[in-house]
Coordinates of C-alpha atoms in Angstrom, one line a residue:
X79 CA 0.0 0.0 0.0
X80 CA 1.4 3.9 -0.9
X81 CA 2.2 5.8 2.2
X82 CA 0.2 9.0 2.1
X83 CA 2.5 12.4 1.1
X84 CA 4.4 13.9 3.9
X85 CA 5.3 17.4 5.4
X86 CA 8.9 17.5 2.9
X87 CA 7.6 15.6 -0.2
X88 CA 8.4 17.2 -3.2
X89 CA 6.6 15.9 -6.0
X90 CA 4.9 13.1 -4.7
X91 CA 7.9 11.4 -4.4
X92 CA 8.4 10.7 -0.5
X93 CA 11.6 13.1 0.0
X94 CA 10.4 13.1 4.0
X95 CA 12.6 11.7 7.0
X96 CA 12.0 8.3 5.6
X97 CA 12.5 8.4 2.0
X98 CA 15.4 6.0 2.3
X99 CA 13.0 3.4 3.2
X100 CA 10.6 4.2 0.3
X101 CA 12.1 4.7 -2.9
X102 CA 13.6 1.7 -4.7
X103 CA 16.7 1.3 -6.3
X104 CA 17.0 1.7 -10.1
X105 CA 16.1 -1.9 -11.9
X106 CA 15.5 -3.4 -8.3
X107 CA 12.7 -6.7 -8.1
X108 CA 10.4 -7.8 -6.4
X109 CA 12.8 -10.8 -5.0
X110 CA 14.9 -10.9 -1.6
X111 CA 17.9 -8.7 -3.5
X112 CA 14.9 -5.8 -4.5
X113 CA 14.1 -6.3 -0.9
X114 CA 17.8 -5.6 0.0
X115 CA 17.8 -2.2 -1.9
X116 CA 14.9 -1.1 -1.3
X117 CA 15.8 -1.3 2.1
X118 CA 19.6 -0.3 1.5
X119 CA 19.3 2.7 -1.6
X120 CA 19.5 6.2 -0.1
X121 CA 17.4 8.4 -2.1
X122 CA 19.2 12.1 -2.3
X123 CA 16.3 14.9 -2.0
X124 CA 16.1 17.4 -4.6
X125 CA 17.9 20.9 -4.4
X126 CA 15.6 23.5 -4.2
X127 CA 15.7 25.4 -7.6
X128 CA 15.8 28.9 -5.6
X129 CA 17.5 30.0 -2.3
X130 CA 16.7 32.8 -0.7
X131 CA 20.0 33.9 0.8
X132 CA 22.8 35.2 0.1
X133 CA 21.4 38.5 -0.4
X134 CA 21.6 42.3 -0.3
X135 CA 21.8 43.1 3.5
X136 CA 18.9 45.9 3.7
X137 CA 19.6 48.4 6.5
X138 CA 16.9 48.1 9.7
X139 CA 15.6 51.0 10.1
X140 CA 15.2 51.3 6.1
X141 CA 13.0 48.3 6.5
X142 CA 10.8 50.4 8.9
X143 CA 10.8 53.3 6.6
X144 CA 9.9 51.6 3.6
X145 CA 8.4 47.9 2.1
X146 CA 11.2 46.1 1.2
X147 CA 11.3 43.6 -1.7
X148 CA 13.0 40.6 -2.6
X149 CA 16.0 41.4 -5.1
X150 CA 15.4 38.2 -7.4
X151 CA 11.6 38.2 -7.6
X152 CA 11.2 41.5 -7.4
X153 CA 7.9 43.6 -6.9
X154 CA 5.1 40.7 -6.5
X155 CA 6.9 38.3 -3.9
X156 CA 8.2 40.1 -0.8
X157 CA 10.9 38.1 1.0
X158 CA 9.8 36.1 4.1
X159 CA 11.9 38.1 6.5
X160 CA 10.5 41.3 5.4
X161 CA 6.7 40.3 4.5
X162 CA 6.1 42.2 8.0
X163 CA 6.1 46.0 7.5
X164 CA 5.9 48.7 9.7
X165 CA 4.9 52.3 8.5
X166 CA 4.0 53.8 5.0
X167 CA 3.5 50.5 1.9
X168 CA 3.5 51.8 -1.9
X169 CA 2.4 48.9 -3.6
X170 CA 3.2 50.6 -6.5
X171 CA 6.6 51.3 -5.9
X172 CA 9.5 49.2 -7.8
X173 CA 11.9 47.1 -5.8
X174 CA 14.9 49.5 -6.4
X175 CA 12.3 52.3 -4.9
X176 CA 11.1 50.4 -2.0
X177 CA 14.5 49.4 -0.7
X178 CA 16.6 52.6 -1.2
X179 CA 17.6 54.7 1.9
X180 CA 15.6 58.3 1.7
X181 CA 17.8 61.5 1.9
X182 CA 16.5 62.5 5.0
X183 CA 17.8 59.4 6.7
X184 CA 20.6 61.1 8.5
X185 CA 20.4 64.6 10.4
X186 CA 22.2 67.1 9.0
X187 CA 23.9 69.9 11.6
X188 CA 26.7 72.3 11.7
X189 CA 28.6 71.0 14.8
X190 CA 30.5 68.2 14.9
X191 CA 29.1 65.2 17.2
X192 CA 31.1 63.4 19.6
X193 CA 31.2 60.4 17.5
X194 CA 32.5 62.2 14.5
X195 CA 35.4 63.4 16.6
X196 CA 36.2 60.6 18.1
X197 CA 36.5 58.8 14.9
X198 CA 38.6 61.7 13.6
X199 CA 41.1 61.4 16.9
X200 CA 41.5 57.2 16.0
X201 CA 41.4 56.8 12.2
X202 CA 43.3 59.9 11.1
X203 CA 46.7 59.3 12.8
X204 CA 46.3 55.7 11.3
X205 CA 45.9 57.0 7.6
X206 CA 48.6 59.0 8.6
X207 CA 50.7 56.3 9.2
X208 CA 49.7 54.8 6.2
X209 CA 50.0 57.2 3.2
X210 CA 51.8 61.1 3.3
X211 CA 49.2 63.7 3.3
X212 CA 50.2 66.7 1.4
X213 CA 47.3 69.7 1.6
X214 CA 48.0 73.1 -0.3
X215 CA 45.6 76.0 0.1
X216 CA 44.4 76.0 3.1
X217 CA 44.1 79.7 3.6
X218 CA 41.4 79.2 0.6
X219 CA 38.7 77.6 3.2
X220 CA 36.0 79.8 4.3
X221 CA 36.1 80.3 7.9
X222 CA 32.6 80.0 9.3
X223 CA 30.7 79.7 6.4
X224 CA 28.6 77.0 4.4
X225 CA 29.8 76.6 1.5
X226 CA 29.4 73.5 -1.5
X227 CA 32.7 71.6 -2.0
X228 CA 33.0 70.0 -5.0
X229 CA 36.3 67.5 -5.9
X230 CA 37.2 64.9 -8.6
X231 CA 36.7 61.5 -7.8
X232 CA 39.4 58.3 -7.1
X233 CA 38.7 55.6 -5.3
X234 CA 37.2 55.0 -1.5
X235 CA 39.9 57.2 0.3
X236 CA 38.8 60.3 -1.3
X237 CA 36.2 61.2 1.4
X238 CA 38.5 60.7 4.0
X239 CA 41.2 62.7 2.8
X240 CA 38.9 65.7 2.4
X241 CA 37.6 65.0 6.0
X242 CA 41.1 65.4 7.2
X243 CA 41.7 68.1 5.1
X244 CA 39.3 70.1 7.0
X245 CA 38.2 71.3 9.9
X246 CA 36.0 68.9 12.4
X247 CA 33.4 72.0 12.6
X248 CA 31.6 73.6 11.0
X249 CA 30.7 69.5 9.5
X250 CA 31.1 68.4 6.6
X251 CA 27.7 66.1 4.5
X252 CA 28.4 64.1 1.9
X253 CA 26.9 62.8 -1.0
X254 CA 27.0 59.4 -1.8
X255 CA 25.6 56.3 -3.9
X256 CA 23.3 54.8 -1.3
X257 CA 24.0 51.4 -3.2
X258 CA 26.3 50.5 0.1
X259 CA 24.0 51.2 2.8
X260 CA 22.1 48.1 1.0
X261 CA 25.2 45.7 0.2
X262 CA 28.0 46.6 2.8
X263 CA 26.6 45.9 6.3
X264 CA 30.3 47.8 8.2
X265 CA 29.8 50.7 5.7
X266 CA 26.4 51.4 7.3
X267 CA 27.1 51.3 10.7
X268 CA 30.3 53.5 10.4
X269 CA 28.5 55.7 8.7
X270 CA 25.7 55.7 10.5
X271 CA 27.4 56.2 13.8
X272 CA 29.7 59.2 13.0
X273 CA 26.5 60.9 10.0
X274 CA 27.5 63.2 7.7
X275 CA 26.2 61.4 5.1
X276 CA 23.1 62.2 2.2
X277 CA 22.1 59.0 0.2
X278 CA 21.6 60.0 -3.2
X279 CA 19.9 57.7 -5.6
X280 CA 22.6 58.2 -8.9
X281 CA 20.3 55.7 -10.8
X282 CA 16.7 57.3 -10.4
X283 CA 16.8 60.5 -9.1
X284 CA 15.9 61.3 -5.4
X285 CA 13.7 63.5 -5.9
X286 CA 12.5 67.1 -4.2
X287 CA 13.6 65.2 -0.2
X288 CA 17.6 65.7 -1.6
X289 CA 17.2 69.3 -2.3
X290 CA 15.7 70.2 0.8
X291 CA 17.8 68.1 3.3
X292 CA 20.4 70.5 1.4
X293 CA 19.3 72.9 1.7
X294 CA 18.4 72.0 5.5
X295 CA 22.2 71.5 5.7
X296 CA 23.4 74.6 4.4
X297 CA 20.9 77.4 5.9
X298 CA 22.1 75.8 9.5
X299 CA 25.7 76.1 8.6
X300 CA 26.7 73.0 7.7
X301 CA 28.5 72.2 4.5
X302 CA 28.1 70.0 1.5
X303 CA 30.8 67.8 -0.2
X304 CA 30.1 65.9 -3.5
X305 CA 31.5 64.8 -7.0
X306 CA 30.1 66.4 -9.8
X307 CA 31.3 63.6 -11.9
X308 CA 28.8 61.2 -10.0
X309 CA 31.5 57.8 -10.3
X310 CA 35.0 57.3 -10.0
X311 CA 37.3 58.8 -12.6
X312 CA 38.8 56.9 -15.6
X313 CA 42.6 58.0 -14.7
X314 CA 44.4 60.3 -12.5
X315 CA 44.7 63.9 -13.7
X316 CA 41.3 63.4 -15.6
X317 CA 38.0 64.5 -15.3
X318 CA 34.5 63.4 -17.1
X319 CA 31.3 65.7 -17.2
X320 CA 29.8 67.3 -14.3
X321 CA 26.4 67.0 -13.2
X322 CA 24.3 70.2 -12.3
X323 CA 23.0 69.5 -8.5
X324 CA 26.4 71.3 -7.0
X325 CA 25.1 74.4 -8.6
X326 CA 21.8 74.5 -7.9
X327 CA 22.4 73.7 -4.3
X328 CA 24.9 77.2 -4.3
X329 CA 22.2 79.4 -6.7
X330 CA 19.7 78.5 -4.2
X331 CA 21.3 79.3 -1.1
X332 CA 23.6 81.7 -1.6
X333 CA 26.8 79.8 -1.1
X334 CA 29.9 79.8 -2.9
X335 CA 31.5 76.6 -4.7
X336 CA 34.7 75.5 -3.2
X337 CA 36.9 73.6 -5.7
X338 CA 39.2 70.9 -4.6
X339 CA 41.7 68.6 -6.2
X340 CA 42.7 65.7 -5.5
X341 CA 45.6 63.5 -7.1
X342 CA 47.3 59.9 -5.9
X343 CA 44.5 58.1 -4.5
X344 CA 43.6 56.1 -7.6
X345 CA 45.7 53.2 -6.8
X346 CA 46.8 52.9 -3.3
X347 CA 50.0 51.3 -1.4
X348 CA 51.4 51.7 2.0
X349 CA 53.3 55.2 2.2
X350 CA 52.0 56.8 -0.9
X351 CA 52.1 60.6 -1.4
X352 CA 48.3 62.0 -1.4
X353 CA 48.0 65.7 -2.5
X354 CA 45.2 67.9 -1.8
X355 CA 44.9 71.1 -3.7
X356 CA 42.2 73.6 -2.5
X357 CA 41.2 76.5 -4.7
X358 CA 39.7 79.2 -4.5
X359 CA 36.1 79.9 -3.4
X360 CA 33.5 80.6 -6.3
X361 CA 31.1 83.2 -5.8
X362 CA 27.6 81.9 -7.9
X363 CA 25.9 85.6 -7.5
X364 CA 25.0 86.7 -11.0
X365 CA 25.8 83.3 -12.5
X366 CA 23.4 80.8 -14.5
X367 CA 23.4 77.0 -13.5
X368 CA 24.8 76.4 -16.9
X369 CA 27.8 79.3 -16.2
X370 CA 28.3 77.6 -12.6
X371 CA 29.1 74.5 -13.7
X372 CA 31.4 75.4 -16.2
X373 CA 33.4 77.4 -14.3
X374 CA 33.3 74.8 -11.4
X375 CA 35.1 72.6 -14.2
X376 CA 37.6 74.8 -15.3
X377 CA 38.8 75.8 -11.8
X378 CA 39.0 71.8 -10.9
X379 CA 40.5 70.9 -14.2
X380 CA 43.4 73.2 -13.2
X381 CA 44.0 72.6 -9.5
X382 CA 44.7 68.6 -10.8
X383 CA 48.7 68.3 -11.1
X384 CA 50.2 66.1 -14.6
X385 CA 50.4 62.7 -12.6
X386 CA 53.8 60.7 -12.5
X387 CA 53.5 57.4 -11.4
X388 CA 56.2 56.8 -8.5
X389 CA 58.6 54.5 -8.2
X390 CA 59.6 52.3 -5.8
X391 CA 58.0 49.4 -4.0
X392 CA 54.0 49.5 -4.1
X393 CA 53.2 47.3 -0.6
X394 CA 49.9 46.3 0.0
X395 CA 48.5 47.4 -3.2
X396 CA 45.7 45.3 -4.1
X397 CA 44.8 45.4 -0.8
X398 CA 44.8 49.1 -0.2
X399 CA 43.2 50.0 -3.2
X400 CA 39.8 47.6 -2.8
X401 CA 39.6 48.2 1.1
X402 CA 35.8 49.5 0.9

């Protein structure tokens, strides 16, 4: 007589706790040897076709803010983890929507928190002892004042040579790809816990929420870094087209546009010379968005040195230069 189907059946096929007791082995009889491997043939359950994890780590409290979706399925079959959700649903929303970080996430302020100075007091003396920090034009920085930084683009370490470069206060927000809040689970937390930090979505737009936690940012006298370029640069000593947000954020409030180059952090090895060129303010009054960005360009373009490629031994490179 057939067993009825069990809890971990798939198919009909008996793939349960028994199924080694079940299934009979390929061309067995009905005879004492059948007997023998029916008795004896394990029977290997199925893979299942999909697994749910690995997957994108989704930050927590971006779970609360929004639905989240399952990456692979996408917008009609939520992921078991996150079928629960708490606060505002938009069934209509796409995946990509639903799971990226707003840009009001993080509170924007124009003194620096404990946190942000304590991780300035640890990590820069160990940056220091692993690359040479050059900075020229310091004199150029406004004292006091908000202002819009802009700076060509490298590799990871760019943000925290510029956050060296600088004073702890009045702070310093910067823009970024919130595509690591979702897939780098250290990224988050160390930039959660120190802030200074405005998720931009580079891939759909983030809507009117960016340009008012800007301008939130800059009427309290904080300041805004970002890279006009929007990705990392082909090659030291070059720079692709700029995007327009830097100078809308400066029409709009009234700020001027700091240029700042940087040059050596493409690829990275222990004790590398890093130079950090800061020009001088630009002051948007009377200026179209069009003229602003422009001349944001051309000031950049010429802080940027010819590169030479040194010589010597390049320790650690790989490593260095994929770190985050």
């Amino acid at each position: 007589m057939r067993r009825p189907a069990r809890q971990g059946d798939v198919g009909g096929q008996g793939h349960g706790p028994l199924a080694h007791v079940v299934h009979a082995a390929p061309g067995a009889r009905a005879g004492g040897a059948g007997r023998a491997a029916l008795l004896l043939q394990p029977c290997r359950p199925q893979r299942a076709r999909h697994r749910h994890w690995p997957q994108p780590w989704i930050p927590l409290c971006v779970r609360w803010r929004r639905a989240v979706v399952h990456p692979r399925h996408g917008d009609g079959a939520p992921h078991p983890w996150c079928a629960l959700r708490v606060g505002r649903s938009d069934a209509n929303a796409t995946a990509a929507e639903l799971s990226t970080p707003a840009a009001d996430l993080l509170p924007v302020q124009r003194k620096a928190t404990f946190t942000y100075r304590l991780m300035r007091s640890v990590l820069l003396p160990v940056f220091h002892a692993l690359f040479v920090f050059q900075v020229k034009g310091r004199r150029n920085v406004p004292k006091g004042q908000a202002f819009v930084l802009i700076a060509n683009h490298l590799n990871w370490l760019d943000s925290f040579v510029i956050t060296a470069s600088f004073p702890p206060q009045p702070r310093l927000h910067f823009l970024g790809d919130p595509y690591l809040l979702q897939t780098r689970r250290f990224q988050w937390r160390f930039i959660r816990s120190i802030g200074g930090y405005i998720p931009v979505n580079n891939r759909q737009g983030s809507g009117p929420a960016l340009y008012q936690h800007v301008d939130k940012c800059l009427q309290r006298g904080g300041r805004v870094a970002l890279y006009p370029e929007g990705h990392y640069g082909s090659a030291e000593g070059e720079l692709g087209e700029f995007k327009k947000g830097f100078a809308h954020f400066a029409l709009k409030n009234g700020v001027p546009v700091l240029p700042v180059g940087l040059s050596g952090t493409k690829d990275l090895w222990l004790r590398k010379k890093i130079l950090v060129f800061v020009g001088e303010p630009i002051d948007p009054t009377g200026m179209t968005v069009e003229q602003l960005v422009v001349e944001g360009r051309e000031r950049l373009a010429a802080l940027l040195p010819a590169y030479r490629d040194p010589r010597g031994p390049r320790l650690l490179r790989r490593r260095l230069t994929t770190l985050f």
